[in-house]
Structure formats: C-alpha cells, structure tokens
mmCIF file of C-alpha atoms in Angstrom:
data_model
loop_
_atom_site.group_PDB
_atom_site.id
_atom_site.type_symbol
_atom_site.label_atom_id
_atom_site.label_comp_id
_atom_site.label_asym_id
_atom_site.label_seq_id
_atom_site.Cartn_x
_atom_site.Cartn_y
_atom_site.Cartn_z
ATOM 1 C CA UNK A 236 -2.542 10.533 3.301
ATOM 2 C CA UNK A 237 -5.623 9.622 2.399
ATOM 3 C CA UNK A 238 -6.548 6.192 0.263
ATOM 4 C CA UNK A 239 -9.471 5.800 -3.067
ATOM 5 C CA UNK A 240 -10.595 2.115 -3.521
ATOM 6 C CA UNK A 241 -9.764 0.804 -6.953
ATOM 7 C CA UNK A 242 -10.124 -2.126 -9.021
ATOM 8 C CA UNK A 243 -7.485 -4.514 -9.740
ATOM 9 C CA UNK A 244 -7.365 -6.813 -12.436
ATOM 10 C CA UNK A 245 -5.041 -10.223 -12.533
ATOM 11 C CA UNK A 246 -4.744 -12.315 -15.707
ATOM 12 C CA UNK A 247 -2.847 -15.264 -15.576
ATOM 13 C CA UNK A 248 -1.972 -16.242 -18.976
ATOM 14 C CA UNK A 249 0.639 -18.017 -21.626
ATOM 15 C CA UNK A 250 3.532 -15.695 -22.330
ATOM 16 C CA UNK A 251 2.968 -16.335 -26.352
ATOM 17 C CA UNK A 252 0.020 -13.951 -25.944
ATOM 18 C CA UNK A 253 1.363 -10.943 -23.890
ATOM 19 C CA UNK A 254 1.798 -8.525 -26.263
ATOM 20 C CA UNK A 255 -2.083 -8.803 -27.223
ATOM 21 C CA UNK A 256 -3.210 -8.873 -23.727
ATOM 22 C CA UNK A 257 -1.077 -5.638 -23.274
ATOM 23 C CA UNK A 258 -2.851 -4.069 -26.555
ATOM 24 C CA UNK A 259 -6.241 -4.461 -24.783
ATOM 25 C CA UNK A 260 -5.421 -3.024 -21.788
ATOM 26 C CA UNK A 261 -3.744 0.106 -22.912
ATOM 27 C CA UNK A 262 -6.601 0.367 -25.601
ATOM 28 C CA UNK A 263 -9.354 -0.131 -22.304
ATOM 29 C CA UNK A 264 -7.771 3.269 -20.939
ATOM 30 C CA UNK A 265 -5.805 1.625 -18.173
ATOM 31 C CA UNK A 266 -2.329 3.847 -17.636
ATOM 32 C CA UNK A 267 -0.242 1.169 -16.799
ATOM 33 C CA UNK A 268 0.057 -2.538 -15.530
ATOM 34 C CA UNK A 269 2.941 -4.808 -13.957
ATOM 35 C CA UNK A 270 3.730 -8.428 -15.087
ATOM 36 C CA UNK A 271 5.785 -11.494 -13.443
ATOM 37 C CA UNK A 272 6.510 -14.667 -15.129
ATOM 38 C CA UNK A 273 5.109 -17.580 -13.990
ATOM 39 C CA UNK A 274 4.832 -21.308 -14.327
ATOM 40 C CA UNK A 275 1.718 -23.008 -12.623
ATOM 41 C CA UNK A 276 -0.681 -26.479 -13.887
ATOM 42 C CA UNK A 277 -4.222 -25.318 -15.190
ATOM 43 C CA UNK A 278 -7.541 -26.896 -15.964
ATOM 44 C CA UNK A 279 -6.525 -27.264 -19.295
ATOM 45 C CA UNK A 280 -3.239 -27.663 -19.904
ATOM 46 C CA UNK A 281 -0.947 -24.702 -18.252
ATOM 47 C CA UNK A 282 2.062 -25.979 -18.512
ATOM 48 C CA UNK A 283 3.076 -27.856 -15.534
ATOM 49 C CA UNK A 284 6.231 -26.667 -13.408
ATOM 50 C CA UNK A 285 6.020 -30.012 -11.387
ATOM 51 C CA UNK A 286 7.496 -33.413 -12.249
ATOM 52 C CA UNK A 287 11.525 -33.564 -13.451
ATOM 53 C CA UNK A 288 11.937 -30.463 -15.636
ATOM 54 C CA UNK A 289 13.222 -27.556 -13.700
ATOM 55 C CA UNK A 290 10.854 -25.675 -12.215
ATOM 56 C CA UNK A 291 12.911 -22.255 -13.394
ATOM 57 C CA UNK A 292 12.811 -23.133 -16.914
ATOM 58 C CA UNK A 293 9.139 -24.004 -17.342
ATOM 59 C CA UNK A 294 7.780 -21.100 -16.825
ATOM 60 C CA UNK A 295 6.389 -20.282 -19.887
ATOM 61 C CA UNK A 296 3.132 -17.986 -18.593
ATOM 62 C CA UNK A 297 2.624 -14.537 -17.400
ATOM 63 C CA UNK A 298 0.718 -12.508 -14.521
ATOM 64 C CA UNK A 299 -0.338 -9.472 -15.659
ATOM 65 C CA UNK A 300 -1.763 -6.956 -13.230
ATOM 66 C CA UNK A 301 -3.227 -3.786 -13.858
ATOM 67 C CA UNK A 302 -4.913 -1.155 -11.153
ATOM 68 C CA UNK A 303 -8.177 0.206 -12.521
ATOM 69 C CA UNK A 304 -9.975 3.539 -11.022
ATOM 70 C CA UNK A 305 -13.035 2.271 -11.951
ATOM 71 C CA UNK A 306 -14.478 -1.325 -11.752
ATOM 72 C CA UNK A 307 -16.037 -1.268 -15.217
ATOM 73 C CA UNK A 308 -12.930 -0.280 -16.487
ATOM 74 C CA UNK A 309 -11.998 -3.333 -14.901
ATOM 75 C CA UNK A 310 -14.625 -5.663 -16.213
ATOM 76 C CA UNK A 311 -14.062 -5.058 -19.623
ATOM 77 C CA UNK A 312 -10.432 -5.563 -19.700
ATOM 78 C CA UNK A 313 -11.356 -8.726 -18.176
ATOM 79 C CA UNK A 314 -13.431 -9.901 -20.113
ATOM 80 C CA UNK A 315 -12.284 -8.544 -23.181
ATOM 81 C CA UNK A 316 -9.155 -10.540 -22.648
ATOM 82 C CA UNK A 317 -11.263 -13.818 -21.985
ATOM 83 C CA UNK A 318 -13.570 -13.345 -24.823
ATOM 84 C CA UNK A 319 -10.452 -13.094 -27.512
ATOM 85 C CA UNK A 320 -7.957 -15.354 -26.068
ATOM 86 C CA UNK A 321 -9.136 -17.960 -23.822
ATOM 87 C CA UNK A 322 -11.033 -20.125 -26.374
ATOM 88 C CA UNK A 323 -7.408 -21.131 -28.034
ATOM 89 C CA UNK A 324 -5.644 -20.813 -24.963
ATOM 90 C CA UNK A 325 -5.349 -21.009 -21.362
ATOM 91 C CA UNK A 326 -5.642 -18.359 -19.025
ATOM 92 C CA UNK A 327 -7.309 -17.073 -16.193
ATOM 93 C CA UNK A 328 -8.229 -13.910 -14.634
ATOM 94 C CA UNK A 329 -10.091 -12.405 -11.902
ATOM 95 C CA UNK A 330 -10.646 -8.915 -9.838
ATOM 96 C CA UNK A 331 -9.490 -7.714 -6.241
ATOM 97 C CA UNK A 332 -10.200 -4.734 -4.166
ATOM 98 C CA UNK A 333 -7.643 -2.495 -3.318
ATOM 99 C CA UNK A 334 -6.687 0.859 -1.791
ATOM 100 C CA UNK A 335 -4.588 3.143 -3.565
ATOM 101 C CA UNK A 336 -2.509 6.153 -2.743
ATOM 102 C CA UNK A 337 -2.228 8.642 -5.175
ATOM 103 C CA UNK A 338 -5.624 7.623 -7.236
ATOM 104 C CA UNK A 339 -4.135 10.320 -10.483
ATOM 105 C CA UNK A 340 -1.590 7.893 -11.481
ATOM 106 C CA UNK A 341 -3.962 5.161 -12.636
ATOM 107 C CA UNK B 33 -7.491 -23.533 12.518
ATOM 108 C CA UNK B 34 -8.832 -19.942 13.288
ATOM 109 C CA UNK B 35 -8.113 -16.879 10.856
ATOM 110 C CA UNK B 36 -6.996 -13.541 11.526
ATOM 111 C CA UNK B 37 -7.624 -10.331 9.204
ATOM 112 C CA UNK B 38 -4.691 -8.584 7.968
ATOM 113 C CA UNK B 39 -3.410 -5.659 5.556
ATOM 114 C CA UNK B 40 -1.083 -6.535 2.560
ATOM 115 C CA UNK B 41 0.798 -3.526 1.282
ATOM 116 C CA UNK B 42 2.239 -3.838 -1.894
ATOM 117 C CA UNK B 43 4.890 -1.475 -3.497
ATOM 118 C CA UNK B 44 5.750 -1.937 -7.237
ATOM 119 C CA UNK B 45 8.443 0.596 -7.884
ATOM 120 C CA UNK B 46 12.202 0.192 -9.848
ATOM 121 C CA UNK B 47 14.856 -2.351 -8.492
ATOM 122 C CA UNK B 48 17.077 0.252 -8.203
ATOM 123 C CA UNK B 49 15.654 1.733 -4.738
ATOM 124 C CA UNK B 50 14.640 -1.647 -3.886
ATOM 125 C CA UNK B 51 17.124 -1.764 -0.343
ATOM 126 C CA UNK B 52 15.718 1.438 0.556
ATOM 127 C CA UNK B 53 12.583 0.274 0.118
ATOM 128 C CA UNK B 54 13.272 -2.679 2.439
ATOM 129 C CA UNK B 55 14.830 -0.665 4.744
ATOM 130 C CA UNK B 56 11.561 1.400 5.418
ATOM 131 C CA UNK B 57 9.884 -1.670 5.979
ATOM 132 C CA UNK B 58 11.841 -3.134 8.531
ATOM 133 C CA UNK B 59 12.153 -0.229 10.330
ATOM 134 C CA UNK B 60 8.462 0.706 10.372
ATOM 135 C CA UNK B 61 8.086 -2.765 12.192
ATOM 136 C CA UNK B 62 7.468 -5.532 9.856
ATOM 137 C CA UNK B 63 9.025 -8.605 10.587
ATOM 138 C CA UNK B 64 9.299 -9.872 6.846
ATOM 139 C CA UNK B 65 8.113 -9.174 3.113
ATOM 140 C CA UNK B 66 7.779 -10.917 0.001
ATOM 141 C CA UNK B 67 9.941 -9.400 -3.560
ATOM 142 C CA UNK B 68 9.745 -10.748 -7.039
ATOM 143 C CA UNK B 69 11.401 -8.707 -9.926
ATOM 144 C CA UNK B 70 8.363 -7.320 -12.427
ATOM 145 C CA UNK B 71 8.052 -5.814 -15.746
ATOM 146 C CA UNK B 72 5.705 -3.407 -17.152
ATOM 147 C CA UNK B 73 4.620 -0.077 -18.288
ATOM 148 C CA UNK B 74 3.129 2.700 -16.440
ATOM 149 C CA UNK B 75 2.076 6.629 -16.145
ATOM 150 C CA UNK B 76 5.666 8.120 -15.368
ATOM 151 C CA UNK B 77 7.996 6.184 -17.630
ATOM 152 C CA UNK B 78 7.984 3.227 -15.958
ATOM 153 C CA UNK B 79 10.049 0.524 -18.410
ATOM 154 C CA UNK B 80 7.574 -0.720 -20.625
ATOM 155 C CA UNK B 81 8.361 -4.168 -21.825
ATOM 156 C CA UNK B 82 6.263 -4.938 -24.666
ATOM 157 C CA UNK B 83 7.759 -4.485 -28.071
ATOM 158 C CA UNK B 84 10.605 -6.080 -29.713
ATOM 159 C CA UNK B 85 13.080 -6.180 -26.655
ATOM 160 C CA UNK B 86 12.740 -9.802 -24.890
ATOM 161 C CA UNK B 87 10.040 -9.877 -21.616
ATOM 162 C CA UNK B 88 12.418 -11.520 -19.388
ATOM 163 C CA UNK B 89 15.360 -8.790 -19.874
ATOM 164 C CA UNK B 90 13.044 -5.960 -19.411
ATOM 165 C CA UNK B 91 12.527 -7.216 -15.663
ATOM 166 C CA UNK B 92 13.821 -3.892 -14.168
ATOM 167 C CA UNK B 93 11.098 -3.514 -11.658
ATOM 168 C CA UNK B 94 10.310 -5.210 -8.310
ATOM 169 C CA UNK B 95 6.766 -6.135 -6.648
ATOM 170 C CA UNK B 96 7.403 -6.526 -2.900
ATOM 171 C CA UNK B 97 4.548 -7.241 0.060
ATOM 172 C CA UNK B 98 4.234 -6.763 3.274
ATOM 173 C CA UNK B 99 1.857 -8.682 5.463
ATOM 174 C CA UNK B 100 1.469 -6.563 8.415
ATOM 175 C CA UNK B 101 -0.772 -6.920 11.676
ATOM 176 C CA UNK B 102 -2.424 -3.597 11.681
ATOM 177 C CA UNK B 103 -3.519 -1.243 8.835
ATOM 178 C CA UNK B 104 -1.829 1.921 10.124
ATOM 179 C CA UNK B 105 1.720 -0.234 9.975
ATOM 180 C CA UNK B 106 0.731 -0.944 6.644
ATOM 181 C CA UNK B 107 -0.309 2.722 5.736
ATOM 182 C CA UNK B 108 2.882 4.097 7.355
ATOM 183 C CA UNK B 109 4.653 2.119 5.126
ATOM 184 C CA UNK B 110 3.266 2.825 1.865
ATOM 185 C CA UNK B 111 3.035 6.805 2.831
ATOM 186 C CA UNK B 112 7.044 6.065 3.889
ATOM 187 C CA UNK B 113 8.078 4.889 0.634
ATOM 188 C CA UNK B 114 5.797 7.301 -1.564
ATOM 189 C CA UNK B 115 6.895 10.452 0.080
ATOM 190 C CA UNK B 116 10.222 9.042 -0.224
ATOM 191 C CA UNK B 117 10.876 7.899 -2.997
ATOM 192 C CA UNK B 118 7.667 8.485 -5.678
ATOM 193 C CA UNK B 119 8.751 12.295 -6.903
ATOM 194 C CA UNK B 120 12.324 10.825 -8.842
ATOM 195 C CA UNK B 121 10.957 6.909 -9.121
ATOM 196 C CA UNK B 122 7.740 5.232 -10.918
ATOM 197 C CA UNK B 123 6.258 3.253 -8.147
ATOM 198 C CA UNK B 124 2.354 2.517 -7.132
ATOM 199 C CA UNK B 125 1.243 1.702 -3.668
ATOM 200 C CA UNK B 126 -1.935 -0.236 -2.532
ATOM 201 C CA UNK B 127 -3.647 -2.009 0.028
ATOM 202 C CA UNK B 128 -5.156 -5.216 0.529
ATOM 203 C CA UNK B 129 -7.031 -6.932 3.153
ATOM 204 C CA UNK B 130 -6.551 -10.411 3.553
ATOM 205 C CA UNK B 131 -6.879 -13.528 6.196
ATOM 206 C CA UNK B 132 -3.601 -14.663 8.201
ATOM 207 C CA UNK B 133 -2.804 -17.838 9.628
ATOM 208 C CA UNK B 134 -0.401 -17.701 12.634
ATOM 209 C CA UNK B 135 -0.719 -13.987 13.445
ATOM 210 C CA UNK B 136 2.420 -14.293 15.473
ATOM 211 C CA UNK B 137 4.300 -14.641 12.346
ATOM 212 C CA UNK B 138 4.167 -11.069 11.418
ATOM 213 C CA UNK C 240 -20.537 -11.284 -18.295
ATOM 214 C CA UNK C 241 -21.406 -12.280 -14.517
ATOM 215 C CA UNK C 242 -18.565 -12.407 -11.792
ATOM 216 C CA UNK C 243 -18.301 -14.860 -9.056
ATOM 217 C CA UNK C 244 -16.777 -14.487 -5.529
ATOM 218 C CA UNK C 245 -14.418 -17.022 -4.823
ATOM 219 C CA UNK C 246 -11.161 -17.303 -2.325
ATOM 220 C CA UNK C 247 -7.644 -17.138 -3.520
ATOM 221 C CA UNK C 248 -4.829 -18.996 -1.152
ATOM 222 C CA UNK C 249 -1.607 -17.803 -1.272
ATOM 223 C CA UNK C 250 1.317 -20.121 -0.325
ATOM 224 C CA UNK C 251 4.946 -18.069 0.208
ATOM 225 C CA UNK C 252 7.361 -20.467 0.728
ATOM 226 C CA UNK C 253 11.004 -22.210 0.051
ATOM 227 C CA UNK C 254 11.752 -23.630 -3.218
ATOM 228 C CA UNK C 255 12.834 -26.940 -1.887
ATOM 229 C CA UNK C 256 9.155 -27.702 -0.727
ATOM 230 C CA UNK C 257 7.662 -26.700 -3.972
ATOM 231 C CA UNK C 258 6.736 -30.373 -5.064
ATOM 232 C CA UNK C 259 5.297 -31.439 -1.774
ATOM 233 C CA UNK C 260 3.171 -28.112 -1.343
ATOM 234 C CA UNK C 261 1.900 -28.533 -5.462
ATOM 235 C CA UNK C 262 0.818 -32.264 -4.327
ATOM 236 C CA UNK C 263 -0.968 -31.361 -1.331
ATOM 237 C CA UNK C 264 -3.344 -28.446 -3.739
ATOM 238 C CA UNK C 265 -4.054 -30.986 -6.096
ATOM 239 C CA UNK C 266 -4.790 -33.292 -3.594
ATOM 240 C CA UNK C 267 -7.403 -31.279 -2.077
ATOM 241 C CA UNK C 268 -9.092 -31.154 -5.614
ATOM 242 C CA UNK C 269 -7.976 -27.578 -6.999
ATOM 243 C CA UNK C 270 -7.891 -27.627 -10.834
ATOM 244 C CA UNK C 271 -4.963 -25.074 -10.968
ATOM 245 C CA UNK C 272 -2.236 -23.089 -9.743
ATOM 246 C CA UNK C 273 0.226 -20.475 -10.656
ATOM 247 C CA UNK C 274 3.826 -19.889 -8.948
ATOM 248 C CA UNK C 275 6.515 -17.090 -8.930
ATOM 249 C CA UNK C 276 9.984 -17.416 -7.521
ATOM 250 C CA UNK C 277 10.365 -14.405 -4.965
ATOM 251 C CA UNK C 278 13.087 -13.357 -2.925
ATOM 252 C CA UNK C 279 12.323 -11.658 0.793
ATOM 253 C CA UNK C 280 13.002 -11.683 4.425
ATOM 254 C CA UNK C 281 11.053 -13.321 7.076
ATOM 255 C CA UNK C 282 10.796 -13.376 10.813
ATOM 256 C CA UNK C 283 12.168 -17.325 10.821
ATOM 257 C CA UNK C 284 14.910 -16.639 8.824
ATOM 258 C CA UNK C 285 13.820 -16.849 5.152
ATOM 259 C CA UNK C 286 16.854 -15.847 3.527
ATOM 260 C CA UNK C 287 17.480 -11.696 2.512
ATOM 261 C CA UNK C 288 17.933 -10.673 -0.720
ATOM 262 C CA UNK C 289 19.473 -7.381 0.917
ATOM 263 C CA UNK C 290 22.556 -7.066 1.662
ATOM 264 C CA UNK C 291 25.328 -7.439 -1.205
ATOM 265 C CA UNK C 292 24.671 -10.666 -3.481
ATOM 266 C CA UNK C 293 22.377 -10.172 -6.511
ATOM 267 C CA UNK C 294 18.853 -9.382 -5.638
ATOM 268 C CA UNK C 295 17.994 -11.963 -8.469
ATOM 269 C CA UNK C 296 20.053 -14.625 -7.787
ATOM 270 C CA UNK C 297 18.605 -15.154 -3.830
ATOM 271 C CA UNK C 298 15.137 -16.166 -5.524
ATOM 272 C CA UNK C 299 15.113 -19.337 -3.104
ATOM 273 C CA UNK C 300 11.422 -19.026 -2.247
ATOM 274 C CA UNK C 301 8.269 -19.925 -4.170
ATOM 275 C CA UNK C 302 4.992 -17.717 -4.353
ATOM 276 C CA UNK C 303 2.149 -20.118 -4.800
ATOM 277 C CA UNK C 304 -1.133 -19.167 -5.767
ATOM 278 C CA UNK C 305 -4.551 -20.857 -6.036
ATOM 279 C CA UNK C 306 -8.236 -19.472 -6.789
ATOM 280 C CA UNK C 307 -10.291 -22.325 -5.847
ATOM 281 C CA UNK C 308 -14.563 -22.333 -5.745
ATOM 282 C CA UNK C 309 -15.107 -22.728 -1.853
ATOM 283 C CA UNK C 310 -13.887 -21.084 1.391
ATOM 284 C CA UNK C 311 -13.548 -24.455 2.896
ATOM 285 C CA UNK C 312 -11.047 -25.930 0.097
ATOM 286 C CA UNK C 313 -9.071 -22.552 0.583
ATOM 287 C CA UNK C 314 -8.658 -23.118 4.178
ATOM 288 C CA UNK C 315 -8.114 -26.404 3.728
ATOM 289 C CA UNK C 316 -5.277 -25.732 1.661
ATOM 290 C CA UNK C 317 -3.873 -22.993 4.049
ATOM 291 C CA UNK C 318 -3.701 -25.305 6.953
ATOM 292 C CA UNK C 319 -2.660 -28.656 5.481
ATOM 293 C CA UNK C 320 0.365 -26.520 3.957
ATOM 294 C CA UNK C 321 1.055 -25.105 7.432
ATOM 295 C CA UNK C 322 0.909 -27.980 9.329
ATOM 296 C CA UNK C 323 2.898 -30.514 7.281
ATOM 297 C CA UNK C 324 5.705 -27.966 6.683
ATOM 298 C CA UNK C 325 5.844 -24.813 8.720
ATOM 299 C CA UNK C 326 7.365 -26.700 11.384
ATOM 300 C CA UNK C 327 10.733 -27.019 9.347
ATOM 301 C CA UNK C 328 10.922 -24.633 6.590
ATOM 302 C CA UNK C 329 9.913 -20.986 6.841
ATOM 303 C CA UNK C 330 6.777 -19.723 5.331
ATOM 304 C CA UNK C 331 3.598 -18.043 5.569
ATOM 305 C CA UNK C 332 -0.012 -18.395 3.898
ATOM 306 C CA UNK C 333 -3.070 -16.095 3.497
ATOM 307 C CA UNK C 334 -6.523 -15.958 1.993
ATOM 308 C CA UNK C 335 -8.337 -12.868 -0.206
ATOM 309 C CA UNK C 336 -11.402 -12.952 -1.558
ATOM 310 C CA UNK C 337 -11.641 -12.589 -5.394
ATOM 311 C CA UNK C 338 -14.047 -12.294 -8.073
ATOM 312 C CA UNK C 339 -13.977 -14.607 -11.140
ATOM 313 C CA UNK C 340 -15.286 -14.977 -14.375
ATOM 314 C CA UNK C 341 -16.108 -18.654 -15.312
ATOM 315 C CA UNK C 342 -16.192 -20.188 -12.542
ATOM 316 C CA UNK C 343 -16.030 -23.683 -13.993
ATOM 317 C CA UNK C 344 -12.370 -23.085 -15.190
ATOM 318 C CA UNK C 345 -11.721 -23.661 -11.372
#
C-alpha cells in the first residue's frame, strides 16, 4: 500500500480552552483530530504534575493532534491557535512529518 | 551514546478492537508498543468529544505506537491493521521516523 | 509566522520513576514538559494491558515529552534518563525532529 507525506500538527494546551482550539481546527478544514489529557510544567506556568499532589489528578491540559494533507493547512491552524490563545494562556504547539495511509480520510 | 534511526507507527482507532490490534503487532514482530486511551472527532464517525458531554468520559479511543527496527515491520503493521480492521472501525495510520537509543530494545 | 526546527525527546517509562526522570529534564535546563499515562507491553516486561483486567486501569507507565532548542540537550536528556534508570525499571526513549513556533517559549 502505498504512503502520502502529511503534516501533523500537536498543540499542547490547558483543557479550559479545548472547545475553542477544536472550533479552529474544524473551521481550518482539517477532518478530524485526536486528543489525550495531559499534565506537564511549562515556561509559564503549566500546571505542574510534580511535587505532592497526585500526578493523576493534576492533569488539567490537553494534546490535541490533528493530521493535515497539506502543510499550510497546517501552519495556520497553528498559528491561528497561538495568535488567539496563547497571550492569556499557556500552550504550545509545533509540526511533525508523517506518512499516511489512506491520504482521503484527512 | 550513539543513535539509531527508527520507524514509529502509530494507530489511533476505537478501544474496542484495541486486543486485536495488539495482537497484529506482536505477531508481525514487535517486541513492545506504547497505548494511551484518546478522544476526538474524525471523517467516519469517530466519537467526537467536544460539546456538552464531559472530555474525560468521551475517551473511547486509543493511540498506540510501535517503535520498530525496520520500516517494512512498521508498514506491515499499519497495512495489517487497516485492511483489517478500517472498513467497520474509524482508525488513521501513520508513520514516523525517529532516533532510538538501545536498538536491541525493539 | 516563521517555524523553527528543534528536537523533541520522548521518555516512555514506569510511573514510579516519574519524579526522578521530571528532575533530571529540568536539570538539564528544559523550560517544559508534558506527560500522559499509557499502558503497553515491552520486551523487559513492562506490564500488558491485554489480557483480561481493564485496559484503563493498567496505566502504570508515564509518556514523557520534551521539545527543547538544541540536539545536544535532547540527547542529553535521552541518555542521562537511560543510564540512571534503564538498568532497573523498563523503558525506552527516542528523538524526532520538530518544527516550532516561538522558539523562546522553550
């Protein structure tokens, strides 16, 4: 079977702003994307999963991933998410290179 | 310490066929793989878990990966579980390339 | 806005070495990282979520992840990891290249 090269997109964000961060990717074009909780300690404030609390219960952030055909599809959900959330709060996000199967379901 | 290149496969598909998933990995060769459980929304009805319901309970996915030694073990696999399983379940399947330590771990 | 290239490290480990692990990133001066509880099989005995018990209550291993500005730190990270704990406790590590926007958040 024969693999395309696509675009993935991670953002690693606080759960209190998933819904919005969903909203701009399905308004980018993107068919679909996958997210895990997460807990983790940021540059500015993630909250940290370390010290005495459990490290179950803190986590209070998301990873959102979404598979793009096209890198500039990519980009802009990127930085569209940066540009309205991550003045007010934290987050991150960056791209990877992948190889898909089955490049019609994204 | 030196570093080795690598293919990750990773399958994002529903929990429910997760041990036949696993079972096609083990058998194609892989000595281990990697499975959190995963929300989101995709082409083909995959559960979506924005709106009112609560993000954690929507966790009906899985994301699992595979580090395996050599790409065609790592294409096997995610033809294996495609053909297998991707006409009745929503699932995606791509490939990454990435940089082991201790190759004789996988 | 412009991307940067910049290496992810990717920790997959038990739970009970969480603490030690997040000391030894920030330690080698990474701003950040995020973590996932994951469930899997590995070639040293990691424990299965197959079999009968509850896929989600076997989560006993931790998926670290952090993006950090330089190959070197990356690797760093990677083998310090490694060598003070993959002795004892099961676990493996990887690198991938990424590409980031701001790189300063790192």
């Amino acid at each position: 079977m024969r693999h395309y090269k696509a675009t993935k997109v991670v953002i690693i964000t606080e759960k209190l702003i998933f819904e919005g961060v969903a909203r701009i990717i399905e308004e980018a074009g993107a068919s679909g994307y996958t997210m895990v909780t997460a807990g983790g300690k940021g540059s500015r404030g993630m909250r940290s999963t370390t010290g005495r609390a459990s490290v179950v219960d803190a986590f209070t952030n998301v990873k959102i991933e979404v598979i793009t055909a096209s890198k500039e599809m990519a980009e802009a959900i990127a930085d569209t998410v940066a540009e309205t959330y991550f003045d007010n709060y934290s987050g991150v996000t960056y791209l990877e290179e992948v190889e898909i199967l089955r490049p019609h379901k994204f």
